Short mmCIF file of C-alpha atoms in Angstrom, two decimals:
data_model
loop_
_atom_site.label_atom_id
_atom_site.label_comp_id
_atom_site.label_asym_id
_atom_site.label_seq_id
_atom_site.Cartn_x
_atom_site.Cartn_y
_atom_site.Cartn_z
CA MET A 43 -32.58 -12.38 -74.48
CA ASN A 44 -33.89 -10.60 -71.40
CA PRO A 45 -37.71 -10.19 -71.60
CA PHE A 46 -37.37 -6.59 -70.49
CA LYS A 47 -34.88 -5.89 -73.31
CA ASN A 48 -37.23 -7.58 -75.81
CA GLU A 49 -40.07 -5.35 -74.67
CA LEU A 50 -37.83 -2.28 -74.86
CA LEU A 51 -36.66 -3.19 -78.38
CA ALA A 52 -40.25 -3.67 -79.52
CA GLN A 53 -41.11 -0.25 -78.11
CA HIS A 54 -38.23 1.33 -80.05
CA TRP A 55 -39.46 -0.26 -83.30
CA LYS A 56 -42.95 1.11 -82.66
CA GLU A 57 -41.49 4.58 -82.10
CA TYR A 58 -39.48 4.25 -85.32
CA ALA A 59 -42.52 3.17 -87.38
CA LEU A 60 -44.65 5.98 -85.96
CA SER A 61 -41.90 8.55 -86.59
CA PHE A 62 -41.50 7.34 -90.21
CA LEU A 63 -45.25 7.54 -90.84
CA ILE A 64 -45.65 11.02 -89.36
CA LEU A 65 -42.54 12.46 -91.06
CA ALA A 66 -43.46 10.95 -94.47
CA LEU A 67 -46.99 12.37 -94.31
CA LEU A 68 -45.76 15.76 -93.14
CA GLY A 69 -43.18 15.78 -95.96
CA ALA A 70 -45.83 15.08 -98.59
CA LEU A 71 -48.42 17.44 -97.16
CA PRO A 72 -47.06 20.72 -98.63
CA ALA A 73 -46.96 19.29 -102.18
CA ILE A 74 -50.52 17.95 -101.84
CA MET A 75 -51.71 21.29 -100.49
CA PHE A 76 -50.35 23.02 -103.62
CA GLY A 77 -52.27 20.68 -105.96
CA ALA A 78 -49.85 17.82 -106.59
CA ASN A 79 -51.35 14.43 -107.35
CA LEU A 80 -50.47 11.97 -104.63
CA LEU A 81 -49.81 9.14 -107.09
CA ASP A 82 -47.59 11.42 -109.20
CA TYR A 83 -45.85 12.46 -106.05
CA LEU A 84 -45.12 8.87 -105.03
CA TYR A 85 -44.27 7.50 -108.49
CA PRO A 86 -41.60 7.13 -109.82
CA TYR A 87 -39.77 8.49 -106.74
CA GLY A 88 -41.81 6.71 -104.06
CA LEU A 89 -39.05 4.26 -103.13
CA LEU A 90 -36.44 7.00 -102.80
CA TYR A 91 -38.95 9.11 -100.90
CA ALA A 92 -39.65 6.28 -98.47
CA LEU A 93 -35.94 5.52 -98.10
CA TYR A 94 -35.20 9.17 -97.37
CA TRP A 95 -37.79 9.43 -94.61
CA ALA A 96 -36.80 6.00 -93.27
CA VAL A 97 -33.28 7.33 -92.74
CA VAL A 98 -34.56 10.58 -91.21
CA ALA A 99 -36.97 8.67 -88.93
CA GLY A 100 -34.15 6.33 -87.91
CA GLY A 101 -31.92 9.24 -86.98
CA PHE A 102 -34.73 10.99 -85.14
CA THR A 103 -35.66 7.83 -83.21
CA PHE A 104 -32.03 7.12 -82.32
CA LEU A 105 -31.58 10.68 -81.06
CA THR A 106 -34.71 10.65 -78.92
CA VAL A 107 -33.95 7.19 -77.50
CA HIS A 108 -30.38 8.22 -76.72
CA GLN A 109 -31.50 11.42 -75.00
CA ARG A 110 -34.20 9.60 -73.04
CA LYS A 111 -31.75 6.89 -72.02
CA LYS A 112 -29.22 9.46 -70.83
CA ALA A 113 -31.78 11.64 -69.08
CA PHE A 114 -34.06 8.97 -67.57
CA ALA A 115 -33.20 5.32 -68.14
CA GLU A 116 -29.59 5.30 -66.96
CA PRO A 117 -30.18 7.43 -63.82
CA LEU A 118 -33.22 5.33 -62.91
CA ALA A 119 -31.21 2.13 -63.45
CA ILE A 120 -28.50 3.50 -61.14
CA LEU A 121 -31.15 4.46 -58.60
CA GLY A 122 -32.77 1.03 -58.90
CA ASP A 123 -29.48 -0.79 -58.25
CA ALA A 124 -28.75 1.45 -55.28
CA THR A 125 -32.25 0.85 -53.87
CA LYS A 126 -31.72 -2.92 -54.08
CA LYS A 127 -28.46 -2.57 -52.14
CA VAL A 128 -30.14 -0.48 -49.44
CA ALA A 129 -33.01 -2.98 -49.24
CA GLY A 130 -30.33 -5.64 -48.69
CA GLY A 131 -28.94 -3.74 -45.71
CA ASP A 132 -26.05 -1.88 -47.38
CA PHE A 133 -26.25 1.71 -46.08
CA SER A 134 -22.86 2.73 -47.46
CA VAL A 135 -24.40 3.44 -50.88
CA TYR A 136 -23.70 6.90 -52.26
CA LEU A 137 -24.93 8.23 -55.61
CA LYS A 138 -22.62 10.71 -57.30
CA PRO A 139 -24.20 13.68 -59.13
CA ILE A 140 -24.50 13.09 -62.88
CA PHE A 141 -24.08 16.71 -63.88
CA SER A 142 -21.82 19.47 -62.69
CA LEU A 143 -23.00 21.86 -60.01
CA ASP A 144 -23.99 24.61 -62.45
CA GLN A 145 -25.90 22.12 -64.65
CA SER A 146 -27.61 20.07 -61.92
CA ASN A 147 -31.23 19.19 -62.52
CA TYR A 148 -34.01 17.28 -60.81
CA ILE A 149 -32.14 13.96 -61.23
CA ASP A 150 -29.23 15.29 -59.18
CA ARG A 151 -31.68 16.61 -56.60
CA LEU A 152 -33.31 13.17 -56.52
CA PHE A 153 -29.90 11.56 -55.97
CA ALA A 154 -29.11 14.05 -53.21
CA ASP A 155 -32.41 13.28 -51.47
CA PHE A 156 -31.70 9.56 -51.85
CA ASN A 157 -28.25 10.01 -50.25
CA THR A 158 -29.82 11.90 -47.36
CA MET A 159 -32.40 9.16 -46.89
CA VAL A 160 -29.73 6.43 -46.90
CA ALA A 161 -27.63 8.36 -44.39
CA GLU A 162 -30.66 8.69 -42.09
CA LEU A 163 -31.48 4.99 -42.48
CA GLY A 164 -27.88 4.10 -41.73
CA SER A 165 -27.99 6.27 -38.63
CA LEU A 166 -31.23 4.64 -37.50
CA GLU A 167 -29.78 1.19 -38.13
CA THR A 168 -26.72 2.05 -36.06
CA MET A 169 -28.92 3.41 -33.28
CA LYS A 170 -31.07 0.27 -33.38
CA THR A 171 -28.01 -1.98 -33.21
CA ASP A 172 -26.53 0.03 -30.35
CA PHE A 173 -29.88 0.02 -28.57
CA ILE A 174 -30.24 -3.77 -28.85
CA THR A 175 -26.64 -4.25 -27.68
CA ASN A 176 -27.15 -1.93 -24.71
CA VAL A 177 -30.49 -3.49 -23.78
CA SER A 178 -28.97 -6.98 -23.95
CA HIS A 179 -26.11 -5.89 -21.71
CA GLU A 180 -28.35 -4.06 -19.24
CA ILE A 181 -30.75 -7.01 -18.95
CA LYS A 182 -28.00 -9.63 -18.62
CA THR A 183 -26.47 -7.85 -15.59
CA PRO A 184 -29.48 -8.04 -13.25
CA LEU A 185 -30.42 -11.48 -14.62
CA ALA A 186 -26.94 -12.78 -13.76
CA LYS A 187 -27.30 -11.37 -10.23
CA ILE A 188 -30.76 -12.91 -9.83
CA GLN A 189 -29.46 -16.30 -10.97
CA GLY A 190 -26.44 -16.04 -8.68
CA TYR A 191 -28.44 -15.15 -5.58
CA ALA A 192 -31.03 -17.81 -6.42
CA ARG A 193 -28.28 -20.45 -6.53
CA LEU A 194 -26.94 -19.24 -3.19
CA LEU A 195 -30.39 -19.53 -1.64
CA GLN A 196 -30.54 -23.15 -2.77
CA GLU A 197 -27.45 -24.02 -0.75
CA GLN A 198 -28.26 -26.19 2.27
CA SER A 199 -25.37 -24.89 4.36
CA ILE A 200 -26.30 -21.22 4.09
CA THR A 201 -26.98 -19.42 7.38
CA GLU A 202 -30.23 -17.64 8.09
CA SER A 203 -28.45 -14.28 8.11
CA ASP A 204 -26.87 -14.94 4.71
CA ARG A 205 -30.19 -16.19 3.39
CA ILE A 206 -31.87 -12.92 4.37
CA ASN A 207 -29.06 -10.86 2.82
CA ASP A 208 -29.14 -12.87 -0.41
CA ALA A 209 -32.93 -12.61 -0.61
CA THR A 210 -32.68 -8.85 -0.13
CA SER A 211 -30.07 -8.61 -2.89
CA LEU A 212 -32.21 -10.79 -5.15
CA MET A 213 -35.20 -8.50 -4.61
CA ARG A 214 -33.04 -5.45 -5.36
CA ALA A 215 -31.75 -7.01 -8.61
CA SER A 216 -35.27 -7.98 -9.71
CA SER A 217 -36.47 -4.47 -8.85
CA ASN A 218 -33.69 -2.98 -11.02
CA LEU A 219 -34.68 -5.28 -13.88
CA SER A 220 -38.33 -4.27 -13.52
CA SER A 221 -37.33 -0.61 -13.47
CA LEU A 222 -35.22 -1.08 -16.61
CA VAL A 223 -38.08 -2.71 -18.53
CA THR A 224 -40.53 -0.04 -17.35
CA ASN A 225 -38.19 2.79 -18.38
CA MET A 226 -37.51 1.21 -21.78
CA LEU A 227 -41.23 0.87 -22.49
CA GLN A 228 -41.88 4.38 -21.24
CA LEU A 229 -39.09 5.86 -23.35
CA SER A 230 -40.21 3.92 -26.42
CA LYS A 231 -43.72 5.30 -25.97
CA LEU A 232 -42.46 8.87 -25.57
CA GLU A 233 -40.13 8.63 -28.58
CA ASN A 234 -43.03 7.52 -30.77
CA GLN A 235 -45.38 10.15 -29.38
CA GLY A 236 -45.60 13.19 -31.62
CA ILE A 237 -47.95 15.27 -29.50
CA LEU A 238 -49.18 15.25 -25.92
CA SER A 239 -51.91 12.67 -25.43
CA SER A 240 -53.56 14.69 -22.66
CA ARG A 241 -53.34 18.19 -21.26
CA GLU A 242 -55.00 19.40 -18.10
CA PRO A 243 -54.52 22.30 -15.72
CA PHE A 244 -52.90 21.32 -12.42
CA ASN A 245 -50.96 22.86 -9.56
CA VAL A 246 -47.37 22.01 -10.37
CA CYS A 247 -46.20 23.16 -6.92
CA GLU A 248 -48.52 20.65 -5.27
CA GLN A 249 -47.23 17.91 -7.56
CA LEU A 250 -43.62 18.82 -6.80
CA THR A 251 -44.36 18.82 -3.05
CA ASP A 252 -45.87 15.33 -3.27
CA THR A 253 -42.82 14.08 -5.19
CA LEU A 254 -40.40 15.67 -2.70
CA SER A 255 -42.16 13.96 0.21
CA THR A 256 -40.96 10.59 -1.09
CA TYR A 257 -37.32 11.74 -0.97
CA ILE A 258 -37.15 13.66 2.31
CA ASP A 259 -36.98 10.52 4.48
CA LEU A 260 -34.25 9.14 2.23
CA TRP A 261 -32.24 12.36 2.50
CA GLU A 262 -32.51 12.33 6.28
CA GLN A 263 -31.43 8.68 6.42
CA LYS A 264 -28.48 9.41 4.14
CA GLY A 265 -27.48 12.54 6.08
CA ILE A 266 -28.13 14.96 3.21
CA GLN A 267 -29.14 18.50 4.10
CA TYR A 268 -31.96 20.00 2.06
CA ALA A 269 -33.69 23.31 1.47
CA ILE A 270 -37.02 23.74 -0.35
CA ASP A 271 -38.43 27.03 -1.61
CA LEU A 272 -41.76 26.60 -3.46
CA ASP A 273 -44.82 28.73 -4.08
CA ASP A 274 -48.11 27.47 -2.77
CA TYR A 275 -49.81 27.73 -6.12
CA ALA A 276 -48.69 27.71 -9.75
CA MET A 277 -50.99 26.33 -12.44
CA ILE A 278 -49.80 25.01 -15.78
CA GLU A 279 -51.63 23.16 -18.52
CA ALA A 280 -49.70 20.01 -19.40
CA ASP A 281 -49.60 16.24 -19.04
CA PRO A 282 -49.05 15.62 -15.30
CA ALA A 283 -47.45 12.21 -15.93
CA LEU A 284 -44.75 13.75 -18.14
CA VAL A 285 -44.01 16.48 -15.61
CA ASP A 286 -43.78 13.87 -12.84
CA ILE A 287 -41.15 11.99 -14.89
CA ILE A 288 -38.98 15.10 -14.85
CA TRP A 289 -39.10 15.67 -11.08
CA ARG A 290 -38.61 12.01 -10.12
CA ASN A 291 -35.59 11.42 -12.34
CA LEU A 292 -33.84 14.70 -11.50
CA LEU A 293 -34.39 14.20 -7.75
CA SER A 294 -33.29 10.57 -8.03
CA ASN A 295 -30.02 11.64 -9.67
CA ALA A 296 -29.43 14.38 -7.12
CA THR A 297 -29.96 11.86 -4.32
CA LYS A 298 -27.75 9.23 -5.94
CA PHE A 299 -24.75 11.50 -6.53
CA THR A 300 -24.87 13.57 -3.35
CA PRO A 301 -22.94 12.03 -0.42
CA ALA A 302 -23.74 12.41 3.27
CA GLY A 303 -23.02 15.86 4.66
CA GLN A 304 -23.73 17.61 1.35
CA SER A 305 -26.92 19.43 0.39
CA ILE A 306 -29.78 19.50 -2.13
CA THR A 307 -31.76 22.67 -2.86
CA ILE A 308 -35.06 22.91 -4.73
CA GLN A 309 -36.21 26.38 -5.77
CA GLN A 310 -39.30 27.25 -7.80
CA THR A 311 -40.17 30.66 -9.24
CA SER A 312 -42.94 31.91 -11.52
CA THR A 313 -43.27 34.56 -14.19
CA GLU A 314 -46.27 35.65 -16.23
CA THR A 315 -45.58 33.03 -18.90
CA ALA A 316 -43.76 30.12 -17.25
CA ILE A 317 -42.47 28.46 -14.13
CA GLN A 318 -38.85 27.65 -13.40
CA VAL A 319 -37.58 24.92 -11.09
CA ILE A 320 -33.91 24.64 -10.09
CA ILE A 321 -32.70 21.41 -8.48
CA ARG A 322 -29.20 22.02 -7.18
CA ASP A 323 -26.88 19.67 -5.31
CA THR A 324 -23.35 19.92 -3.92
CA GLY A 325 -22.48 16.36 -4.86
CA GLN A 326 -19.73 14.96 -7.05
CA GLY A 327 -20.75 16.82 -10.22
CA MET A 328 -19.91 15.90 -13.82
CA ASN A 329 -17.08 16.54 -16.23
CA ALA A 330 -17.47 17.99 -19.73
CA GLU A 331 -17.50 14.56 -21.40
CA THR A 332 -20.35 13.33 -19.20
CA LEU A 333 -22.34 16.51 -19.84
CA LYS A 334 -21.88 16.01 -23.58
CA HIS A 335 -23.56 12.57 -23.47
CA LEU A 336 -25.91 13.21 -20.56
CA PHE A 337 -29.18 12.74 -22.48
CA GLU A 338 -28.07 9.66 -24.46
CA LYS A 339 -29.79 6.37 -23.72
CA PHE A 340 -27.90 3.98 -21.41
CA TYR A 341 -25.04 6.44 -20.90
CA GLN A 342 -23.66 6.44 -17.34
CA GLY A 343 -20.70 8.69 -16.76
CA ASP A 344 -20.00 7.38 -13.25
CA SER A 345 -19.75 3.58 -13.39
CA SER A 346 -19.54 3.37 -9.58
CA HIS A 347 -23.31 4.03 -9.45
CA SER A 348 -24.24 1.79 -12.37
CA SER A 349 -26.02 -0.68 -10.07
CA GLU A 350 -28.37 2.10 -8.92
CA GLY A 351 -29.65 3.06 -12.38
CA ASN A 352 -29.91 2.05 -16.01
CA GLY A 353 -28.89 5.19 -17.90
CA LEU A 354 -32.40 5.98 -19.15
CA GLY A 355 -33.49 8.60 -16.62
CA MET A 356 -32.08 11.68 -18.33
CA ALA A 357 -33.23 10.44 -21.75
CA LEU A 358 -36.74 10.26 -20.29
CA VAL A 359 -36.37 13.76 -18.83
CA TYR A 360 -35.19 15.24 -22.13
CA ARG A 361 -37.98 13.66 -24.18
CA SER A 362 -40.63 14.68 -21.64
CA ILE A 363 -39.46 18.30 -21.65
CA GLU A 364 -39.31 18.23 -25.44
CA LEU A 365 -42.94 17.10 -25.65
CA LEU A 366 -43.98 19.72 -23.09
CA GLY A 367 -42.30 22.48 -25.09
CA GLY A 368 -40.05 23.42 -22.17
CA THR A 369 -36.29 23.69 -21.71
CA ILE A 370 -33.65 22.22 -19.43
CA GLU A 371 -30.20 23.62 -18.67
CA ILE A 372 -27.49 21.68 -16.84
CA GLU A 373 -24.55 23.30 -15.07
CA SER A 374 -22.05 21.04 -13.38
CA SER A 375 -18.45 20.88 -12.22
CA GLU A 376 -16.58 17.92 -10.83
CA GLY A 377 -16.49 18.02 -7.05
CA LYS A 378 -18.79 21.06 -6.89
CA GLY A 379 -22.19 19.64 -7.74
CA THR A 380 -24.87 20.05 -10.39
CA ALA A 381 -27.72 22.48 -11.06
CA CYS A 382 -30.64 21.48 -13.30
CA THR A 383 -32.90 24.33 -14.40
CA VAL A 384 -36.25 23.29 -15.87
CA THR A 385 -38.54 25.87 -17.48
CA LEU A 386 -42.13 24.95 -18.34
CA ASN A 387 -44.38 27.26 -20.32
CA ALA A 388 -48.13 27.80 -20.53
CA LEU A 389 -48.55 29.21 -17.06
CA ILE A 390 -52.16 29.88 -16.10
CA THR A 391 -52.60 32.83 -13.73
#
């Protein structure tokens, strides 16, 4: 027999013996209190007396064990089996309520919480699987390019011009791979960061000007017109590194998706409680489906530019703004361009 069942059976016998003893004593107590002699009380009816209370104790023990089994043991056994399945990786487990809606108790609430937990774990498992699949795919692409260009450079018959072009392409592919790894590490850090690690007052207009200076030459080379309207001074208290992530990724996207002859506009305004920065371009824009998935990791709506990014930029922007307590609004139409409005609070005047 199962050792657990043996232990449970022994416990039931102990409960039965204790119930018999207590009930028998309580049954005799009134007679003794009114002057009856205990020996007279037990003899000649002691055997019948004991048999009577043995039956009553048996019924009482059976009733209590049955109620306890129904109320505790069976639900906990169901919960235990379900927990083992979840521990084994089965996230399709669902526990049905034991009682009807109007009679639900804490066991049903426990089951409901368990179902919620399993659903969340299943969602996390799916996200982890998707993340690993996406990372594997994103890493394989630049690695394949690096290996291909490296093989070409080993060819003896390659011309000097081709060698230079292949070396340039190899450097670009390795740079993309480095950027992917950096962004993944950065996003992982931000996703596991509950609060800002550092806050300091700084001039956000000065920071934005410094960031823009790295793009102006690129815009002029690409033939993109630009207009910049910033205040000289606007202080906020935040993590400068997080704010810099926002500007660099939004400006990078605007540059990537705006063709020659089109324009990019950066406008910053301040109120008593916040600053607002609008980065607007007249590039190719996005459709509704792309907007819906814009902040998802590794999502790239326009595959024609997939070699220029890794689909993590907007996920970094969203998490950074979330940690800063700000907001971002995206307006876009295909063929008409995109406008990103970032609002950051905690303005210091």
